PDB file of C-alpha atoms and ligand atoms in Angstrom:
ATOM      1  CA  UNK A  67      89.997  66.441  87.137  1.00 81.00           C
ATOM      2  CA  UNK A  68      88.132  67.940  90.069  1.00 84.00           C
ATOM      3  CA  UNK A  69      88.802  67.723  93.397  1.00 81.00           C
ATOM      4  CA  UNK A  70      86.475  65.632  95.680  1.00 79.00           C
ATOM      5  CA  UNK A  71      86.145  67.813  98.675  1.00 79.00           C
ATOM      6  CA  UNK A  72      86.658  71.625  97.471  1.00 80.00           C
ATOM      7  CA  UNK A  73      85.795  70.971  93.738  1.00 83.00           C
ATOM      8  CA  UNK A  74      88.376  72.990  92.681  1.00 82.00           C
ATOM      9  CA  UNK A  75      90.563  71.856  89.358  1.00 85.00           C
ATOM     10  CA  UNK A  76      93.312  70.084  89.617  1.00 83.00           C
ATOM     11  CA  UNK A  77      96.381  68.884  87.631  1.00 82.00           C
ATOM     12  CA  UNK A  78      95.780  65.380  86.416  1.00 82.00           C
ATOM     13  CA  UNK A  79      99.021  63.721  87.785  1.00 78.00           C
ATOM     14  CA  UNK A  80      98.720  65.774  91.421  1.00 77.00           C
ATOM     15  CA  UNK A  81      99.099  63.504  94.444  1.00 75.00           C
ATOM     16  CA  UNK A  82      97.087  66.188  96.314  1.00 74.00           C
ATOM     17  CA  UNK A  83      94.531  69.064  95.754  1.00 77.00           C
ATOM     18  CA  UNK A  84      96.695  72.487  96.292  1.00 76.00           C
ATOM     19  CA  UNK A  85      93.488  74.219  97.589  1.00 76.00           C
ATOM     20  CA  UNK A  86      93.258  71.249 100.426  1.00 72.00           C
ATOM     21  CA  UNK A  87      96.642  71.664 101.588  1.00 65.00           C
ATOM     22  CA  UNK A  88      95.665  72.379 105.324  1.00 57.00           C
ATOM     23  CA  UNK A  89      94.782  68.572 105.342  1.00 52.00           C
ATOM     24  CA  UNK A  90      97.472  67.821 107.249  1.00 51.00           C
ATOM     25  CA  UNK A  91      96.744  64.180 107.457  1.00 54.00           C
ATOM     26  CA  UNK A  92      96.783  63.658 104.035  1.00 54.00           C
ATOM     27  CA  UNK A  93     100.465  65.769 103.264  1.00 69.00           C
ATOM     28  CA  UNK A  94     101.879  63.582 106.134  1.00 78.00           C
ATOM     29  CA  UNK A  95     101.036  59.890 104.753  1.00 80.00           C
ATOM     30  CA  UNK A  96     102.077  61.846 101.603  1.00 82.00           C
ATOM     31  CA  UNK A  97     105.474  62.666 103.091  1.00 85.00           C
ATOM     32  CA  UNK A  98     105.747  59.430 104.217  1.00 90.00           C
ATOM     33  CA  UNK A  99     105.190  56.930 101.775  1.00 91.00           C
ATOM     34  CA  UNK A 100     107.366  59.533  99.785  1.00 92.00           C
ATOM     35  CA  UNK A 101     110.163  58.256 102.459  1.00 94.00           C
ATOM     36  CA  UNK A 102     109.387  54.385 101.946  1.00 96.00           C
ATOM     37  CA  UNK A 103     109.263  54.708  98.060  1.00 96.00           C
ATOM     38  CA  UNK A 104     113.161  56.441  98.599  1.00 96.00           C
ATOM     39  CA  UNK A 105     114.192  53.929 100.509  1.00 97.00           C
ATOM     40  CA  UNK A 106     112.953  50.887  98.854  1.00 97.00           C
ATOM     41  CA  UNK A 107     114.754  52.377  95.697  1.00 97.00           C
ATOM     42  CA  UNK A 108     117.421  53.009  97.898  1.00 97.00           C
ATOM     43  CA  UNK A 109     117.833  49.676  99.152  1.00 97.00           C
ATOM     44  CA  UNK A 110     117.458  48.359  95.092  1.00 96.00           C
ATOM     45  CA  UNK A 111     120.550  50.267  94.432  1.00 96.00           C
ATOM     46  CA  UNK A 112     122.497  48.896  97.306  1.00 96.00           C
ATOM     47  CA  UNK A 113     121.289  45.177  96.573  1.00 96.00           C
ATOM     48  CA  UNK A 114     122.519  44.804  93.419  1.00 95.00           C
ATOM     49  CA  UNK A 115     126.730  45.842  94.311  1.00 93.00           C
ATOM     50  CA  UNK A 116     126.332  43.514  97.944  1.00 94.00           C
ATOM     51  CA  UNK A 117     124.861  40.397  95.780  1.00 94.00           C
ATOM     52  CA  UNK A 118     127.415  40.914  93.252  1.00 93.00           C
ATOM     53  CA  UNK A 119     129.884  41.541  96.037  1.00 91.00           C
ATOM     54  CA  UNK A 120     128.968  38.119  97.469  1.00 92.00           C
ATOM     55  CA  UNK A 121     129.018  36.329  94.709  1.00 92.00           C
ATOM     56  CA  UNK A 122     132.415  37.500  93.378  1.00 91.00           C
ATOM     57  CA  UNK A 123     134.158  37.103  96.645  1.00 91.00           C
ATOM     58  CA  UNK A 124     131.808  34.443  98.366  1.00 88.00           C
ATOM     59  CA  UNK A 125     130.446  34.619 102.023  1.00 82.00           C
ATOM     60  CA  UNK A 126     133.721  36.373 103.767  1.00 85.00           C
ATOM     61  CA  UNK A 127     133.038  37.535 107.429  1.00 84.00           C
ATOM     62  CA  UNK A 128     134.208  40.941 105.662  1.00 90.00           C
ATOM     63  CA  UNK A 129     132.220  40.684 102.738  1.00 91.00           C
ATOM     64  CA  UNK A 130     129.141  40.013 104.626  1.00 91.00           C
ATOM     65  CA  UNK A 131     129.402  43.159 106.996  1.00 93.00           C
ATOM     66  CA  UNK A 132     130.275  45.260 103.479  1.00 92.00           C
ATOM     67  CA  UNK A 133     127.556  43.110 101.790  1.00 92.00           C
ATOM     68  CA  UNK A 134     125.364  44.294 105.034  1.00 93.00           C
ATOM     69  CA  UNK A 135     126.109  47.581 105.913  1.00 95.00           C
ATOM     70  CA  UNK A 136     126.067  48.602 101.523  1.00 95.00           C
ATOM     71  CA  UNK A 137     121.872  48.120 101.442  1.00 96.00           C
ATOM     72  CA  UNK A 138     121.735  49.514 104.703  1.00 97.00           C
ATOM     73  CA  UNK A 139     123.670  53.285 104.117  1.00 97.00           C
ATOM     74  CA  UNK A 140     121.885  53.117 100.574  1.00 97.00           C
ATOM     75  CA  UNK A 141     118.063  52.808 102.085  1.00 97.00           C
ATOM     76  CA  UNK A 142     118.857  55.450 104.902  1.00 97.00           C
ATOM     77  CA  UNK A 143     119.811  57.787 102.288  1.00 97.00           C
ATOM     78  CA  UNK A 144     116.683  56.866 100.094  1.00 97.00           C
ATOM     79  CA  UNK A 145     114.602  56.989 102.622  1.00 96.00           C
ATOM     80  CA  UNK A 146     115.832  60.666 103.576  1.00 96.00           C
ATOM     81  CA  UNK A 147     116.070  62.049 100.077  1.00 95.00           C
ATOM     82  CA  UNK A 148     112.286  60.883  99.301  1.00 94.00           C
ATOM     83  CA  UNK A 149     111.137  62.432 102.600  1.00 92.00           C
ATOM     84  CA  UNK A 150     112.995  65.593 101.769  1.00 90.00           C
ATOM     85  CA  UNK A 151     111.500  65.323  98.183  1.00 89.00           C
ATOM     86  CA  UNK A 152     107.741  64.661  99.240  1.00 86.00           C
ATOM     87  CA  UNK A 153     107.923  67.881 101.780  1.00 82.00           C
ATOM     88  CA  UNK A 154     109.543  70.139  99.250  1.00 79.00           C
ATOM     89  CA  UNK A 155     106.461  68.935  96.591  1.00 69.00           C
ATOM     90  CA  UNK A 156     104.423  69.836  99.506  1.00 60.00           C
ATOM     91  CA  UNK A 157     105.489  73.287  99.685  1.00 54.00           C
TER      92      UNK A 157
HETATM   93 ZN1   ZN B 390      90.581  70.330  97.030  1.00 73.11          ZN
END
């Protein structure tokens, strides 16, 4: 496909023209939702052990705060690992 602004050719399954990439704006939001879509997968991951957690033990004051803080760690680290990932595709 071509690019809409320089015209330029670009691969098919690119989430941004290379011969644009001074649009800041554009790499940013890219960045970004790069950062949600790790976290959200992030927070999946850690869902999935806390529900099981709480349903094997039931609603413990400890198995809560695991059941809590499990999701938590795991969307952080998502969310840092898809920001990390977006800027290196940006480079
Ligand atoms: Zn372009």
């Amino acid at each position: 496909m071509k690019c809409s602004k320089c015209g330029q050719e670009v691969p098919e399954d690119a989430i941004y023209c290379p011969h644009c990439t001074g649009d800041r704006q554009t790499t940013q939001r890219e960045i970004i939702r790069g950062g949600i879509v790790g976290g959200l997968k992030g927070l999946f991951l850690g869902l999935l052990p806390a529900i099981v957690l709480l349903m094997h033990y039931g609603a413990e004051r400890g198995i809560k705060a695991i059941a809590f803080i499990v999701p938590v760690t795991t969307f952080t680290t998502g969310l840092i690992i898809g920001l990390v990932r977006a800027k290196r595709d940006w480079k």
